[in-house]
Amino acid sequence: MSGNIYYPDSSYKETAKIHNYSDKYQEFTKDPDAFWRRIASDLLWFEPWDQVRVWDHPFARWFTNAKLNITYNCLERHLNNDRRNKVAICWVGENNRERILTYYQLHKDVMRFANGLKSLGVTKGDRVCIYMPAIPEMVVAMLACARIGAVHTVVFAGYGAKALNERITGSQSKVVITADSTVRRGGSIPLKPIVEEAIINAPMVEKVVVLRTQEPKVGLLDDLEIDFEDLMSSVPRQCPPEPVGSEDPLFILYTSGTTGAPKGIVHAAGGYMVGAYYTTKYVLTLQENDLYWCTADPGWITGHTYGTYGPLLVGGTIFMTEYTPDYPDPGVWWRLIEEYGVSIFYTAPTAIRMFMKVGSEIPDKSDLSSLRILGSVGEPLNPEAFEWFYHNIGKDHCPILDTWWQTETGMHMITTMVGEPMKPGFAGKPIPGIVADVVNDEGDPVPSGTTGFLAIKEPWPSMMQMVHQNEERYRGYWNFGKYHYYSTNDLAVKDDDGYIMLLGRSDDIIIVAGHNVGTAEIESALVSHQSVAEAAAIGKPDDLKGNLIKAFVILRNGVIPTPKLIHDLKYHVRMMLGPISVPAELEFVETLPKTRSGKIMRRVLKAREMGMDPGDVSTLEE
Ligand code: WT7
């Protein structure tokens, strides 16, 4: 497990002093409640908490009985603090269309849109589904929900109608906020028709708010659809923040599960706010003069915590763009960094590997000297990609934060904090505030160098509060072997210095280009096609995307396998789930390996596919 170690240069030792890793970790260990209390005290609360933390396995209550509003901390806190005219969001669209929103303007828009939602009858605790492209209005919509205590459920605009329907009905959203279309790679993809299809079997939806960006404007359905701008212009300007309880839900975000429907991960207002604030300030080290770019779409947890709430909580400037990494050419992101002076760049291994493949001559054409910190999230950053990123983008001086965390954790959990020595391939150590270890299936620590499961031993503020309407699934996370640990479902290995390397999922989730795709969802989409009897999906390692989806399909009797059918099945999955879930490879088979209890053994399929030993097959059916 030996490899290169990179030591921070002296400039980062200074930054690191504000949060020396071992001092901070010790401070936490000595008195965890005092540690979190100090962080929470930076923020504004309408009413104080009784207790920092009450741990009653498997439920943790954070900042009990406190009252707050996250938007008051994201907006007013800065307006009163010299940041009134500071840029909150700098957005660049294709063809270099540019939009700037100061904190003052963002505050104004959020209040107006919040009043608009109120005028539709949305009140505290109601769920609102947001299905929009990554544009400033998306941030406005999220914050407007939070302003009035409504619970947002953001659905990534790449999802298809069935996936959207499941998330709308699962969350019982009464309003859906969308746009006529999204711009992608020079073209325009309609979104409104997808919403129309998705709400056919969603009787709880009362109104659809549509942002119309195209000319001529698309038509709106009477009584159901309302124009985004009209909604904002016909309401009062002022909207005071609704005080919400610390344990009231802030949002629900769906993530793919191992079996059955996707899980609605619920995050509570108080703890989430503290976790997002803490890690943006001390892990990302976002400072007053930074221009901060998180490349994740707001539809993912990264876009929630580090694209929206975290940076606004610390009063930072968010850079957002519509440009994908390779359109119009793979130099566009580097030109944006040079043009605008991006200083923190937080992206995903799949993008880094794509850039690596097209070659370092491309970033070399741009001046990247504004960069100060680099970050990665979503899947393991393999050593080759780390080295490439470090040398070619960070020019041998920017620290790389390989941040391990999950939708469920809400915030960073494991990384190498700025100023600490970096080991390519290893995410790093648990950050101050987090107690984690690599354990065997009983929950006992394994020796360094031995593969085990990553478990979190103690609750933390931004941990998920619940799986929406599924307490059983929530409880399932907090039992590990003999202990009350949080089970991450990730395999990991630790070295002698306590650095943790992540080895991938131990369950049936495939991470494709950094997106979490459930095998169950793909399989049930395939099986819903009239030609398919049974299906199994696996992740097949891929240099660029980390994994690609391969599906094995048993056809119904009498159906003839043809290349056209492969095309049809892929199209069917695309229409149901969206492009990220489409199998890159599809193979027709006669049988599938199954356990005696009838569970498909994907591990056997995967081993076969890769020409490897399938391991223990004692449970395999004859
Ligand atoms: C799963 C969580 C957290 C936002 C993005 C994904 C994998 C995430 C890393 C990393 C290795 C990583 C894990 C985790 N993962 N970050 N730095 N190194 N693996 O959120 O969709 O909830 O997926 O992504 O397998 O369990 P998510």
XYZ file of C-alpha atoms and ligand atoms in Angstrom:
649
model
C 0.000 0.000 0.000
C 2.968 2.296 -0.296
C 2.953 5.131 -2.789
C 3.810 8.767 -3.186
C 3.090 11.183 -0.392
C 2.614 14.856 -1.119
C 3.417 17.391 1.542
C 1.663 20.738 1.543
C 3.809 23.698 0.570
C 4.421 26.390 3.141
C 1.586 28.659 1.995
C -0.929 26.028 3.002
C 0.658 25.517 6.374
C -0.642 29.013 7.162
C -4.195 28.179 6.044
C -3.937 24.935 7.924
C -3.208 26.727 11.184
C -6.831 27.842 11.445
C -7.759 24.214 11.847
C -4.754 22.116 12.659
C -6.038 18.603 12.174
C -4.789 16.892 15.292
C -5.547 19.823 17.597
C -9.078 20.059 16.260
C -9.592 16.330 16.500
C -8.432 16.357 20.099
C -10.661 19.282 20.880
C -13.569 17.233 19.560
C -12.644 14.073 21.460
C -12.285 15.947 24.727
C -15.812 17.316 24.592
C -17.903 16.560 21.475
C -20.857 18.686 22.582
C -18.651 21.698 23.245
C -17.024 21.200 19.842
C -20.344 21.325 17.971
C -21.708 24.053 20.224
C -18.821 26.349 19.316
C -19.448 25.814 15.614
C -23.224 26.256 15.892
C -22.695 29.490 17.825
C -21.292 31.184 14.703
C -24.804 30.980 13.238
C -27.988 32.866 14.097
C -30.764 31.065 15.963
C -34.158 32.548 16.794
C -34.377 30.428 19.911
C -31.502 28.601 21.591
C -31.230 24.810 21.941
C -31.670 22.890 25.170
C -29.185 20.210 24.305
C -26.585 19.927 21.570
C -27.204 16.229 21.051
C -29.498 13.567 22.391
C -28.529 10.092 21.200
C -31.241 7.558 21.591
C -30.248 4.806 19.192
C -31.050 4.852 16.271
C -32.362 8.392 16.556
C -30.177 11.385 17.184
C -31.694 14.746 17.971
C -29.509 17.766 17.359
C -29.854 21.231 18.898
C -33.115 20.242 20.523
C -35.975 22.727 20.648
C -33.964 25.432 18.914
C -35.610 27.600 16.260
C -33.888 28.817 13.127
C -34.226 29.482 9.451
C -31.350 28.443 7.198
C -32.103 31.250 4.719
C -31.734 33.821 7.489
C -28.201 32.506 7.871
C -27.608 32.302 4.115
C -28.965 35.804 3.416
C -29.713 38.264 6.227
C -26.628 37.271 8.140
C -24.551 38.609 5.242
C -26.710 41.613 4.399
C -26.112 42.855 7.906
C -22.469 42.071 7.584
C -20.977 44.063 4.716
C -21.819 41.463 2.106
C -24.924 43.196 0.789
C -23.388 43.894 -2.633
C -21.112 40.901 -2.720
C -21.721 38.463 -5.580
C -23.597 35.428 -4.284
C -23.958 33.656 -7.625
C -22.021 34.134 -10.825
C -23.634 32.001 -13.530
C -22.348 31.453 -17.062
C -24.515 29.831 -19.707
C -23.605 28.471 -23.110
C -22.605 31.193 -25.583
C -21.171 32.968 -22.534
C -24.509 34.327 -21.345
C -23.704 35.713 -17.928
C -25.851 36.384 -14.876
C -24.750 37.862 -11.591
C -26.799 37.893 -8.392
C -25.587 39.797 -5.361
C -26.638 38.786 -1.865
C -29.066 41.703 -1.949
C -30.654 40.476 -5.184
C -30.780 36.855 -4.102
C -32.501 37.871 -0.873
C -35.058 39.908 -2.797
C -35.817 37.087 -5.277
C -36.047 34.452 -2.571
C -38.553 36.536 -0.589
C -40.675 37.143 -3.661
C -40.698 33.551 -4.773
C -41.410 32.453 -1.201
C -44.451 34.736 -1.184
C -45.422 33.264 -4.552
C -45.349 29.766 -3.072
C -47.425 30.976 -0.158
C -49.978 32.389 -2.582
C -50.328 28.869 -4.005
C -51.207 27.598 -0.562
C -47.810 26.118 0.298
C -47.240 26.190 4.038
C -44.710 24.926 6.547
C -44.086 21.205 6.224
C -45.565 20.898 2.700
C -43.393 19.187 0.139
C -42.399 20.920 -3.085
C -40.673 19.121 -5.925
C -38.058 21.031 -7.929
C -37.144 19.698 -11.379
C -34.969 22.346 -12.974
C -31.662 22.899 -14.737
C -28.655 24.273 -12.856
C -29.571 27.951 -13.083
C -29.904 30.662 -10.423
C -33.704 30.143 -10.276
C -33.045 26.644 -8.966
C -31.235 28.140 -5.975
C -34.005 30.720 -5.567
C -36.626 27.958 -5.568
C -34.760 25.877 -2.987
C -34.211 28.810 -0.658
C -37.790 30.037 -1.097
C -39.055 26.670 0.162
C -36.716 26.817 3.135
C -37.774 30.415 3.782
C -41.350 29.340 4.535
C -40.491 26.003 6.110
C -41.623 23.962 3.097
C -39.613 20.811 2.352
C -37.950 20.679 -1.053
C -37.355 17.541 -3.038
C -34.995 18.316 -5.853
C -34.997 15.830 -8.714
C -32.070 15.937 -11.128
C -33.336 17.199 -14.503
C -31.742 14.220 -16.265
C -34.255 11.809 -14.737
C -37.135 10.494 -16.845
C -40.877 10.606 -16.193
C -41.161 7.405 -14.169
C -38.296 8.310 -11.846
C -39.782 11.791 -11.413
C -43.247 10.371 -10.751
C -41.898 8.058 -8.057
C -40.198 10.956 -6.303
C -43.233 13.248 -6.546
C -45.621 10.626 -5.217
C -43.141 9.348 -2.644
C -42.686 12.809 -1.179
C -46.381 13.743 -1.736
C -45.333 17.034 -3.322
C -48.182 19.442 -3.852
C -46.317 21.825 -6.101
C -43.749 21.058 -8.821
C -41.351 23.778 -9.965
C -39.834 23.281 -13.396
C -38.624 25.054 -16.538
C -39.729 24.778 -20.138
C -36.392 23.270 -21.088
C -32.765 22.807 -20.204
C -29.803 23.735 -22.356
C -27.245 21.038 -22.897
C -24.385 20.801 -25.344
C -25.721 23.391 -27.735
C -29.226 21.990 -27.799
C -32.359 22.432 -25.812
C -34.065 19.543 -24.034
C -37.724 20.044 -23.094
C -38.544 19.451 -19.416
C -42.196 20.448 -19.192
C -43.487 17.447 -21.211
C -41.640 15.133 -18.811
C -43.356 16.805 -15.856
C -46.721 16.520 -17.598
C -46.207 12.811 -18.006
C -44.852 12.391 -14.484
C -47.894 13.967 -12.821
C -50.491 11.837 -14.605
C -50.549 9.455 -11.682
C -49.743 12.018 -9.049
C -53.077 13.386 -7.830
C -51.460 15.286 -4.946
C -49.931 17.800 -7.375
C -52.018 20.975 -7.319
C -49.843 23.400 -9.265
C -46.853 23.387 -11.591
C -44.697 26.510 -11.718
C -42.919 26.880 -15.066
C -39.913 29.063 -15.741
C -40.165 30.033 -19.393
C -36.840 30.798 -21.006
C -37.663 30.226 -24.657
C -39.195 32.553 -27.229
C -41.935 32.268 -28.246
C -43.085 31.246 -24.786
C -44.504 27.747 -24.421
C -48.209 27.591 -23.602
C -49.400 26.898 -20.081
C -52.296 24.666 -19.077
C -55.091 26.634 -17.445
C -55.599 26.087 -13.722
C -52.572 23.838 -13.460
C -49.507 25.691 -14.729
C -48.290 29.112 -13.621
C -45.498 31.240 -14.983
C -42.487 31.553 -12.644
C -42.024 35.292 -13.242
C -45.730 36.093 -12.930
C -45.846 34.282 -9.635
C -43.053 36.493 -8.322
C -44.376 39.784 -9.599
C -47.877 39.578 -8.184
C -46.928 39.202 -4.518
C -45.576 41.372 -1.678
C -41.828 42.019 -1.578
C -41.153 41.205 2.030
C -41.252 37.695 3.399
C -39.892 37.240 6.911
C -38.177 33.902 7.541
C -40.429 31.281 9.092
C -38.872 30.044 12.336
C -38.600 26.262 12.040
C -37.656 23.733 14.662
C -34.173 22.313 14.571
C -35.666 18.893 13.972
C -38.129 19.975 11.300
C -37.248 18.586 7.872
C -35.386 20.898 5.499
C -35.404 18.647 2.450
C -35.889 15.155 1.123
C -33.426 13.900 -1.447
C -33.909 10.568 -3.157
C -31.070 8.121 -3.508
C -31.087 4.705 -5.141
C -31.640 1.797 -2.842
C -30.487 -1.783 -3.064
C -33.993 -3.127 -3.416
C -37.328 -1.641 -4.289
C -38.087 2.036 -4.535
C -35.481 4.770 -4.117
C -35.084 6.072 -0.574
C -36.150 9.573 0.382
C -33.344 10.756 2.631
C -34.677 13.349 5.052
C -32.370 16.034 6.428
C -33.363 18.123 9.422
C -32.935 21.889 9.470
C -30.669 22.543 12.471
C -28.109 19.764 12.289
C -27.806 19.955 8.515
C -27.146 23.686 8.676
C -24.350 23.207 11.200
C -22.745 20.351 9.234
C -22.863 22.231 5.925
C -21.448 25.376 7.501
C -18.690 23.603 9.392
C -17.333 21.590 6.483
C -17.546 24.405 3.932
C -15.586 26.624 6.273
C -13.048 24.174 7.647
C -12.740 21.422 5.032
C -13.158 23.410 1.818
C -11.677 26.455 3.617
C -13.955 28.765 1.636
C -12.868 32.331 2.359
C -14.028 35.871 1.667
C -12.222 36.383 -1.631
C -12.630 32.948 -3.106
C -14.522 32.238 -6.291
C -15.857 28.812 -5.591
C -16.982 26.318 -8.217
C -18.667 23.061 -7.325
C -19.396 21.294 -10.597
C -22.188 19.081 -9.208
C -25.767 19.694 -10.278
C -28.035 20.991 -7.489
C -30.029 17.767 -8.001
C -27.427 15.783 -6.051
C -26.488 16.075 -2.403
C -23.177 17.671 -3.409
C -25.156 20.397 -5.157
C -27.282 20.858 -2.030
C -24.550 21.004 0.591
C -21.588 22.349 -1.345
C -23.264 23.930 -4.372
C -25.877 25.878 -2.420
C -26.241 25.867 1.349
C -22.613 25.544 2.503
C -21.178 28.365 0.383
C -24.121 30.676 1.147
C -23.855 29.932 4.864
C -20.260 31.128 4.881
C -21.046 34.126 2.652
C -19.024 32.868 -0.300
C -19.332 33.516 -4.028
C -20.712 30.605 -6.030
C -19.688 30.049 -9.618
C -22.216 28.045 -11.655
C -22.290 27.092 -15.295
C -24.371 25.353 -17.903
C -21.252 24.214 -19.780
C -20.552 20.494 -19.631
C -16.847 19.564 -19.366
C -16.464 18.666 -23.048
C -18.757 21.003 -24.937
C -18.025 22.881 -27.152
C -14.587 21.375 -26.475
C -12.710 19.919 -23.490
C -10.927 23.209 -22.817
C -14.042 25.132 -21.834
C -13.883 24.559 -18.065
C -10.236 25.637 -17.904
C -11.031 28.791 -19.872
C -13.809 29.568 -17.390
C -11.396 29.119 -14.483
C -8.973 31.557 -16.116
C -11.629 34.014 -17.242
C -13.341 34.337 -13.880
C -10.465 33.500 -11.532
C -11.939 30.416 -9.882
C -9.966 29.627 -6.735
C -11.672 26.498 -5.367
C -12.619 23.822 -7.873
C -14.619 20.879 -6.558
C -15.395 18.172 -9.109
C -15.705 14.416 -9.659
C -13.257 11.651 -10.624
C -15.196 10.883 -13.795
C -14.571 14.430 -15.081
C -10.914 14.262 -14.036
C -10.444 10.968 -15.885
C -12.087 12.400 -18.991
C -9.681 15.363 -18.898
C -6.769 13.015 -18.329
C -7.745 11.056 -21.408
C -7.906 14.083 -23.684
C -4.488 15.220 -22.503
C -2.751 17.908 -20.485
C -2.084 20.109 -23.561
C -5.660 21.310 -23.194
C -5.553 22.735 -19.651
C -2.012 23.946 -20.393
C -3.531 26.521 -22.746
C -5.234 28.269 -19.841
C -3.768 30.187 -16.929
C -4.896 28.253 -13.881
C -2.908 30.223 -11.348
C -6.032 31.491 -9.578
C -6.656 27.978 -8.242
C -5.960 27.464 -4.566
C -7.826 24.277 -3.597
C -8.980 21.259 -5.610
C -11.631 18.776 -4.536
C -13.086 15.488 -5.663
C -16.196 13.552 -4.666
C -18.453 10.736 -5.779
C -16.245 7.706 -6.163
C -12.660 6.701 -5.479
C -10.084 9.079 -6.957
C -7.614 6.549 -8.257
C -3.903 7.366 -7.803
C -3.341 8.030 -11.536
C -6.173 10.547 -11.600
C -4.925 12.135 -8.361
C -1.428 12.551 -9.796
C -2.738 13.997 -13.038
C -4.998 16.453 -11.231
C -2.255 17.425 -8.797
C 0.438 18.067 -11.407
C -1.539 19.387 -14.363
C -4.286 21.378 -12.712
C -2.936 22.083 -9.235
C 0.570 22.708 -10.641
C 2.101 20.803 -7.745
C 0.879 23.216 -5.116
C -2.919 23.006 -4.671
C -4.066 20.590 -1.991
C -6.524 17.978 -3.279
C -9.437 17.161 -1.009
C -10.683 13.697 -1.892
C -13.880 13.890 0.135
C -15.751 10.740 1.074
C -19.384 11.148 2.127
C -22.938 10.226 1.098
C -26.425 11.626 0.558
C -27.217 10.165 3.964
C -24.277 11.788 5.754
C -25.162 15.257 4.420
C -21.581 16.493 4.829
C -17.953 15.470 4.365
C -16.856 12.633 6.623
C -13.433 11.482 5.466
C -10.776 13.466 3.676
C -7.261 14.813 4.003
C -7.672 18.268 5.479
C -5.717 21.155 3.962
C -2.180 21.169 5.330
C -1.991 17.420 6.007
C 0.202 15.119 3.891
C -1.745 13.655 0.963
C -1.624 10.038 -0.174
C -2.969 9.407 -3.681
C -5.644 6.716 -3.600
C -6.543 7.395 0.018
C -9.405 9.730 0.886
C -7.754 10.334 4.267
C -8.911 10.316 7.863
C -12.228 11.044 9.554
C -12.522 14.814 9.922
C -12.714 16.332 13.420
C -16.226 15.538 14.640
C -16.406 12.147 12.959
C -15.582 8.793 14.537
C -15.129 6.111 11.884
C -13.276 2.863 11.403
C -12.801 -0.078 9.079
C -14.456 -3.112 10.674
C -15.336 -6.746 9.981
C -18.919 -7.965 9.643
C -19.207 -8.205 13.417
C -18.222 -4.567 13.761
C -14.759 -5.117 15.225
C -11.825 -3.195 13.750
C -9.733 -5.065 11.199
C -5.933 -4.751 11.165
C -4.443 -2.168 8.811
C -4.058 -3.540 5.310
C -7.138 -5.755 5.610
C -10.339 -5.025 3.683
C -13.420 -4.361 5.764
C -16.529 -2.236 5.944
C -16.458 1.456 6.664
C -18.582 2.178 9.745
C -19.327 5.445 11.544
C -19.438 4.965 15.273
C -21.067 8.129 16.566
C -23.859 10.363 15.264
C -22.973 13.713 13.669
C -25.121 16.850 13.148
C -25.981 16.521 9.452
C -26.761 12.804 9.523
C -30.031 11.881 7.837
C -32.916 12.123 10.231
C -35.102 9.494 8.620
C -35.846 7.620 5.430
C -39.098 9.258 4.349
C -42.028 7.120 5.485
C -39.807 4.134 6.037
C -38.513 3.861 9.562
C -37.494 0.269 9.032
C -35.064 1.230 6.301
C -33.710 3.986 8.491
C -33.156 1.585 11.366
C -31.300 -0.742 9.020
C -28.492 1.804 8.689
C -27.737 2.015 12.389
C -26.992 -1.585 13.229
C -23.689 -3.078 12.435
C -22.727 -6.495 13.761
C -22.797 -6.269 17.532
C -22.784 -2.493 17.599
C -24.942 0.558 17.066
C -22.785 1.868 14.267
C -23.880 3.559 11.070
C -23.278 1.254 8.154
C -22.010 2.996 5.023
C -22.123 -0.052 2.731
C -18.687 0.852 1.463
C -15.661 -1.403 1.511
C -12.447 0.160 2.744
C -8.913 -0.473 3.945
C -6.799 1.517 6.379
C -3.027 1.987 6.380
C -0.690 2.219 9.368
C -1.183 5.979 9.608
C -4.962 5.652 9.748
C -5.525 6.840 6.173
C -8.592 5.222 4.634
C -8.851 4.003 1.040
C -12.348 3.408 -0.315
C -12.841 0.301 -2.428
C -16.422 0.665 -3.691
C -19.875 -0.408 -2.634
C -20.606 -3.673 -0.902
C -24.259 -3.608 -1.953
C -26.171 -3.426 -5.190
C -25.493 0.125 -6.192
C -23.556 0.983 -9.304
C -21.689 4.258 -9.391
C -21.654 5.415 -13.013
C -19.755 8.600 -13.715
C -20.240 9.539 -10.075
C -23.993 8.938 -10.114
C -25.558 6.430 -7.831
C -27.733 4.012 -9.808
C -29.633 1.154 -8.188
C -29.518 -2.222 -9.915
C -33.124 -2.769 -8.821
C -34.369 0.310 -10.670
C -32.710 -0.694 -13.938
C -33.900 -4.259 -13.638
C -37.484 -3.332 -12.976
C -37.437 -0.866 -15.863
C -36.217 -3.627 -18.184
C -38.739 -6.119 -16.882
C -41.541 -3.624 -17.497
C -40.862 -4.023 -21.232
C -43.191 -6.510 -22.926
C -40.327 -8.602 -24.326
C -38.451 -9.120 -21.073
C -38.958 -11.919 -18.568
C -36.067 -11.206 -16.213
C -33.066 -8.936 -15.966
C -29.926 -8.398 -13.926
C -27.679 -5.340 -13.968
C -24.067 -5.084 -12.878
C -21.383 -2.421 -12.843
C -18.473 -3.219 -15.119
C -15.259 -1.299 -14.401
C -14.580 1.366 -16.996
C -11.561 3.645 -17.314
C -13.589 6.755 -17.866
C -16.846 6.372 -16.002
C -15.621 4.265 -13.101
C -18.317 1.760 -14.001
C -20.614 1.194 -16.881
C -23.909 -0.626 -16.655
C -24.154 -4.054 -18.177
C -27.552 -5.733 -18.238
C -28.296 -9.420 -18.735
C -31.767 -10.051 -20.066
C -33.905 -13.182 -20.317
C -36.505 -12.695 -23.019
C -40.060 -13.907 -22.818
C -40.902 -17.082 -24.683
C -41.069 -16.617 -28.403
C -39.344 -13.218 -28.475
C -36.486 -13.141 -30.955
C -33.283 -11.354 -29.898
C -32.312 -8.762 -32.506
C -30.050 -5.692 -32.549
C -33.217 -3.623 -32.926
C -34.521 -5.076 -29.671
C -31.325 -4.014 -27.877
C -31.913 -0.518 -29.140
C -35.575 -0.623 -28.063
C -34.744 -1.802 -24.560
C -32.142 0.916 -24.065
C -34.627 3.498 -25.287
C -37.250 2.103 -22.922
C -34.918 2.496 -19.922
C -33.957 5.983 -21.040
C -37.586 7.076 -21.228
C -38.368 5.618 -17.832
C -35.306 6.485 -15.801
C -33.270 8.949 -17.840
C -29.937 8.690 -19.676
C -27.663 7.888 -16.703
C -29.425 4.581 -16.042
C -29.207 3.234 -19.597
C -27.110 0.049 -19.852
C -24.104 0.575 -22.077
C -24.052 -3.157 -22.749
C -26.969 -5.517 -23.032
C -26.687 -9.262 -23.375
C -29.457 -11.814 -23.915
C -29.092 -14.912 -21.742
C -31.069 -18.092 -21.043
C -30.621 -18.162 -17.257
C -29.348 -15.995 -14.422
C -27.340 -17.209 -11.421
C -29.562 -17.140 -8.337
C -29.450 -18.039 -4.707
C -31.782 -20.685 -3.421
C -33.966 -17.949 -2.045
C -34.242 -16.553 -5.570
C -31.939 -13.534 -5.267
C -29.914 -12.814 -8.350
C -26.204 -13.246 -7.615
C -24.833 -10.213 -9.387
C -21.431 -10.916 -7.873
C -21.258 -14.135 -9.948
C -22.254 -12.326 -13.130
C -19.661 -9.684 -12.457
C -16.885 -12.182 -11.799
C -17.774 -14.069 -14.973
C -17.817 -10.864 -16.958
C -14.368 -9.958 -15.711
C -12.951 -13.469 -16.046
C -12.473 -13.758 -12.295
C -13.174 -16.340 -9.658
C -16.729 -15.783 -8.368
C -15.686 -16.656 -4.795
C -18.078 -18.469 -2.482
C -20.982 -19.826 -4.524
C -22.347 -22.201 -1.902
C -25.698 -20.444 -1.915
C -25.972 -20.703 -5.704
C -29.015 -22.583 -6.893
C -28.367 -25.760 -8.897
C -21.394 6.808 -2.326
C -22.429 7.820 -1.935
C -21.443 12.426 -1.585
C -21.825 12.957 -2.827
C -21.724 12.116 -4.032
C -22.307 10.742 -3.990
C -19.191 6.854 -3.103
C -18.539 9.224 -2.584
C -16.371 9.080 -2.515
C -14.952 9.209 -2.416
C -14.779 6.895 -2.795
C -16.902 7.800 -2.765
C -19.306 5.880 -1.946
C -20.511 6.396 -1.187
N -18.253 7.931 -2.817
N -17.410 9.933 -2.411
N -14.364 10.388 -2.204
N -14.196 8.092 -2.563
N -16.096 6.708 -2.901
O -23.338 10.615 -3.051
O -24.941 9.256 -4.364
O -25.056 9.305 -1.852
O -23.210 8.103 -3.054
O -20.504 7.382 -3.292
O -19.531 4.599 -2.433
O -21.121 5.420 -0.376
P -24.222 9.317 -3.077
